[in-house]
Coordinates of C-alpha atoms and ligand atoms in Angstrom, one line a residue:
M77 CA -2.2 27.2 -77.5
N78 CA -3.8 27.6 -81.0
P79 CA -3.3 24.7 -83.4
K80 CA -1.5 25.1 -86.5
I81 CA -3.9 25.9 -89.5
T82 CA -3.6 23.5 -92.7
P83 CA -5.5 23.4 -95.7
A84 CA -7.7 20.7 -94.2
S85 CA -8.4 22.7 -91.2
I86 CA -9.7 25.5 -93.5
R87 CA -12.0 22.9 -95.5
A88 CA -13.2 21.5 -92.3
M89 CA -14.4 25.0 -91.2
K90 CA -16.7 24.9 -94.1
G91 CA -18.0 21.6 -92.7
R92 CA -18.8 23.5 -89.4
G93 CA -20.5 26.3 -90.7
E94 CA -17.6 28.5 -89.2
K95 CA -16.7 31.5 -91.4
I96 CA -13.2 32.0 -92.4
A97 CA -11.5 35.5 -91.7
A98 CA -8.7 36.0 -94.3
L99 CA -6.3 39.1 -94.6
T100 CA -3.0 39.9 -96.4
A101 CA 0.3 40.2 -94.8
Y102 CA 3.5 41.3 -96.7
D103 CA 5.9 41.2 -93.6
F104 CA 6.9 39.8 -90.2
P105 CA 5.1 42.4 -88.0
M106 CA 1.5 42.3 -89.7
A107 CA 2.1 38.3 -90.0
R108 CA 2.7 38.3 -86.0
L109 CA -0.4 40.5 -85.5
L110 CA -2.8 38.7 -87.5
D111 CA -1.6 35.2 -86.0
Q112 CA -2.0 36.8 -82.3
V113 CA -5.6 37.7 -83.4
G114 CA -6.2 34.1 -84.6
V115 CA -6.8 35.0 -88.2
P116 CA -6.5 31.4 -89.7
F117 CA -5.9 32.5 -93.6
I118 CA -2.8 34.7 -94.2
L119 CA -2.4 35.8 -98.0
V120 CA 1.0 36.9 -99.1
G121 CA -0.9 38.6 -101.9
D122 CA 0.7 40.1 -105.0
S123 CA -1.5 43.2 -104.0
L124 CA 1.9 43.8 -102.7
G125 CA 2.8 45.5 -105.9
M126 CA 0.4 48.2 -105.3
V127 CA 0.2 48.2 -101.7
V128 CA 3.8 47.9 -100.8
L129 CA 6.0 48.4 -104.0
G130 CA 4.0 51.5 -105.4
F131 CA 3.1 49.7 -108.9
P132 CA -0.2 50.7 -110.6
D133 CA -1.2 47.1 -110.8
T134 CA -0.3 43.5 -109.8
T135 CA 1.3 42.6 -113.3
H136 CA 4.8 44.1 -112.1
V137 CA 5.3 41.5 -109.1
T138 CA 8.2 39.3 -109.7
M139 CA 8.9 35.8 -108.4
A140 CA 11.9 37.3 -106.5
D141 CA 9.3 39.9 -104.9
M142 CA 7.0 37.2 -103.7
E143 CA 9.8 35.1 -102.1
H144 CA 11.2 38.1 -100.3
H145 CA 7.8 38.9 -98.6
V146 CA 7.0 35.1 -98.2
R147 CA 10.3 34.8 -96.1
A148 CA 9.3 37.8 -94.1
V149 CA 5.7 36.5 -93.3
A150 CA 7.2 33.0 -92.5
R151 CA 9.6 34.2 -90.0
A152 CA 6.6 35.2 -87.8
K153 CA 5.9 31.3 -87.6
P154 CA 2.1 31.8 -87.6
H155 CA -0.2 29.2 -86.5
S156 CA -2.4 30.8 -89.3
L157 CA -2.1 28.9 -92.8
V158 CA 0.5 31.2 -95.2
V159 CA -0.8 31.2 -98.7
A160 CA 1.6 32.8 -101.4
D161 CA 0.1 34.3 -104.7
M162 CA 1.9 32.9 -107.8
P163 CA 2.6 36.1 -109.6
F164 CA 1.9 37.3 -113.4
R165 CA 3.4 34.8 -115.7
S166 CA 5.0 32.6 -113.4
Y167 CA 2.4 29.9 -114.2
E168 CA 2.1 30.0 -118.1
T169 CA 3.2 26.5 -118.5
V170 CA 2.9 23.3 -116.4
P171 CA 6.6 23.0 -115.6
T172 CA 6.9 26.8 -114.8
A173 CA 4.1 26.4 -112.6
V174 CA 5.4 23.5 -110.8
E175 CA 8.7 24.9 -110.2
N176 CA 7.6 28.5 -109.2
A177 CA 5.1 26.8 -106.7
K178 CA 7.9 24.6 -105.3
R179 CA 10.0 28.1 -104.8
L180 CA 7.2 29.7 -103.1
I181 CA 7.0 26.6 -100.7
T182 CA 10.7 26.7 -100.1
A183 CA 10.3 30.6 -99.2
G184 CA 8.0 29.5 -96.2
A185 CA 4.6 29.2 -97.9
E186 CA 2.3 26.4 -97.0
A187 CA 0.1 26.9 -99.8
V188 CA -0.3 28.7 -103.5
K189 CA -2.7 30.6 -105.2
A190 CA -3.0 31.5 -108.8
E191 CA -5.7 33.2 -111.0
G192 CA -8.1 31.6 -113.3
G193 CA -10.3 28.3 -113.8
R194 CA -10.2 25.8 -116.9
E195 CA -7.4 27.8 -118.6
I196 CA -4.9 27.0 -116.1
I197 CA -6.4 23.5 -115.1
E198 CA -3.4 21.5 -116.3
Q199 CA -1.1 23.7 -114.0
V200 CA -3.3 23.3 -110.9
R201 CA -3.5 19.4 -111.4
A202 CA 0.5 19.6 -111.7
I203 CA 0.7 21.6 -108.7
T204 CA -1.5 19.4 -106.4
A205 CA 0.0 16.3 -107.8
A206 CA 3.2 17.7 -106.6
G207 CA 1.8 17.7 -103.1
I208 CA 1.2 21.5 -103.0
P209 CA -2.1 22.7 -101.5
F210 CA -3.7 25.2 -104.2
C211 CA -6.4 27.9 -103.7
G212 CA -8.0 29.2 -106.7
H213 CA -9.0 32.5 -107.7
L214 CA -12.0 33.4 -109.7
G215 CA -14.1 36.4 -110.7
M216 CA -12.3 39.7 -111.5
L217 CA -8.7 38.5 -112.1
P218 CA -6.3 41.7 -111.2
Q219 CA -3.5 40.0 -113.2
H220 CA -5.9 40.5 -116.5
V221 CA -6.5 44.3 -115.5
I222 CA -4.6 45.6 -118.5
E223 CA -6.4 43.4 -121.1
E224 CA -9.8 44.0 -119.4
G225 CA -9.4 47.6 -119.0
G226 CA -10.3 47.9 -115.4
Y227 CA -11.8 46.0 -112.4
H228 CA -15.3 44.9 -113.3
V229 CA -17.8 42.8 -111.5
K230 CA -18.1 39.3 -112.9
G231 CA -21.4 37.2 -113.3
K232 CA -23.9 39.6 -114.4
K233 CA -24.1 38.0 -117.9
G234 CA -25.4 34.4 -118.3
T235 CA -22.4 33.5 -120.1
E236 CA -19.9 34.7 -117.1
H237 CA -22.3 33.0 -114.6
Q238 CA -22.0 29.5 -116.3
S239 CA -18.3 29.9 -116.9
L240 CA -17.7 30.7 -113.1
L241 CA -19.7 27.3 -112.2
A242 CA -17.8 25.5 -114.7
D243 CA -14.3 26.8 -113.3
A244 CA -15.2 26.3 -109.7
D245 CA -16.1 22.7 -110.5
A246 CA -13.0 22.3 -112.5
L247 CA -10.9 23.7 -109.5
V248 CA -12.6 21.4 -107.2
A249 CA -11.8 18.4 -109.5
A250 CA -8.1 19.5 -109.8
G251 CA -7.6 19.2 -106.0
A252 CA -7.9 22.9 -104.9
F253 CA -8.6 23.2 -101.1
A254 CA -10.4 26.6 -101.5
I255 CA -11.4 29.5 -104.0
V256 CA -11.1 33.1 -103.5
L257 CA -14.0 34.9 -105.4
E258 CA -13.2 38.3 -106.3
L259 CA -15.9 40.9 -107.3
V260 CA -18.4 38.2 -108.2
T261 CA -22.0 39.2 -108.2
P262 CA -23.7 38.1 -104.5
P263 CA -26.1 35.6 -106.1
V264 CA -23.6 33.8 -108.4
A265 CA -20.9 33.7 -105.4
K266 CA -24.0 32.4 -103.2
E267 CA -24.6 29.7 -105.8
I268 CA -21.1 28.6 -106.0
S269 CA -20.8 28.4 -102.2
K270 CA -23.5 26.1 -102.0
R271 CA -22.6 24.1 -104.9
I272 CA -18.9 23.2 -104.0
P273 CA -17.4 21.2 -101.0
I274 CA -14.5 23.6 -100.5
P275 CA -14.8 27.1 -99.0
T276 CA -15.3 30.3 -101.0
I277 CA -13.5 33.3 -99.6
G278 CA -15.0 36.3 -101.2
I279 CA -13.8 39.9 -101.8
G280 CA -16.7 42.3 -103.0
A281 CA -18.6 39.1 -103.4
G282 CA -21.5 39.6 -101.1
P283 CA -22.0 37.9 -97.6
D284 CA -22.8 34.6 -98.5
C285 CA -19.2 33.2 -99.3
D286 CA -17.9 30.8 -96.6
G287 CA -15.3 33.4 -95.7
Q288 CA -14.2 36.9 -96.4
I289 CA -10.8 38.3 -97.4
L290 CA -9.6 41.9 -97.4
V291 CA -6.1 43.5 -98.1
T292 CA -5.1 44.5 -94.8
P293 CA -3.8 47.9 -95.6
D294 CA -7.6 48.5 -97.0
L295 CA -9.2 47.7 -94.0
L296 CA -6.8 49.9 -91.7
G297 CA -7.1 52.9 -93.8
M298 CA -3.4 52.8 -94.9
L299 CA -4.0 54.2 -98.5
P300 CA -6.4 57.0 -98.6
W301 CA -5.4 57.6 -102.2
F302 CA -7.1 54.4 -103.2
S303 CA -11.0 54.2 -102.7
L304 CA -12.5 51.2 -103.0
K305 CA -16.4 50.1 -103.0
H306 CA -16.2 46.9 -101.3
V307 CA -14.0 48.0 -98.1
K308 CA -14.7 50.9 -95.8
P309 CA -11.7 51.2 -93.6
K310 CA -12.1 50.5 -89.9
L311 CA -9.4 52.8 -89.2
N312 CA -7.9 55.9 -90.3
A313 CA -4.2 54.6 -90.0
A314 CA -2.6 57.0 -92.6
E315 CA -4.1 60.3 -90.7
Q316 CA -3.2 58.9 -87.4
M317 CA 0.2 58.1 -88.5
R318 CA 0.6 61.5 -90.2
A319 CA -0.5 63.2 -87.0
V320 CA 1.8 61.3 -84.9
I321 CA 4.9 61.9 -87.4
Q322 CA 3.9 65.7 -87.5
E323 CA 4.1 66.1 -83.6
W324 CA 7.1 64.3 -83.3
K325 CA 8.9 66.6 -86.1
K326 CA 7.7 69.5 -84.2
S327 CA 9.1 68.3 -81.0
V328 CA 12.9 68.0 -82.5
Ligands
LIG280 O1 -3.5 39.8 -104.0 C1 -4.0 39.7 -103.3 O2 -4.1 40.4 -102.1 C2 -5.4 39.1 -103.4 C3 -6.8 39.3 -102.8 C4 -7.4 40.5 -103.2 C5 -7.3 38.1 -102.7 O3 -5.3 38.3 -104.5

C-alpha cells in the first residue's frame, strides 16, 4: 500500500531528485482518481471559482466555498497530501490568516497555500508557528488579476527577478515546505529551484522546477472555452461527454 504523503515527504522528493506531480481536485471522485494514480500532491485550488463555480476569476471564492470543497476531497481519504488554497482576503491580517488556516485544516486539509512573499510573511510565520504546513505561491498571483489587469509572466524585469529571489528566501525562512511558481520566466524559475532547499512546483514556469502543477480540468480538456498557453489538453473530455450525452438523448 502507498504510504501517506506528508509535507516532509514532498520536501524529501526534492532531496532524491524525484519530480513532484501535482494536480487540482475539487471533489470526491477526482481526489479518488488522483490518489489511485499516485499523484502525491492534491491542491484544492481556488481555481474552483472559475472551473467549477463559473466566476470570471478567483477573487469571488469564499472561505465557505473552500471548506465545502476541501471536505469533499478529504472524504476520499487520499494518500496524497491535501493542500487547500486560502481564498482572496482570508489572510489580510495575522489573526485572520491563522484562524482561516485552522478552518481549512478542520475541513480536512493537511496544508494551506496563500499567494505572496514578503508582504504576507508575518502571516506565513504565524501559520507555521501554529503547526500548519504552508506552501507559498509566487510569480503571477491570480488573486491580484484585477489590479494587474491580466495574467502576466513574472521575472522578465531585473526588479521582478530580484524580488522573486527575495520572496522565495523569505518564504523558506518563514517555514514554507514548498513554493508554487506561476508564470515565472523559465530561467528565473530554474535559478530559484537551484537556490532554495524546498521544492518549487511550476505552472507555466518551464521544465526546471522540482515539480509541475496543473488545473486538472485544463489537462483533461473539460473547459474548451478557456485556451491557455502553458497547457495543451491531453484529452478532449468536453467533446467526448457532449457526444455521449447527445447519443443517450437520441436513444430516449
Ligand atoms: O488555484 C489553483 O488551482 C492554483 C494553481 C494554479 C497552482 O493555485
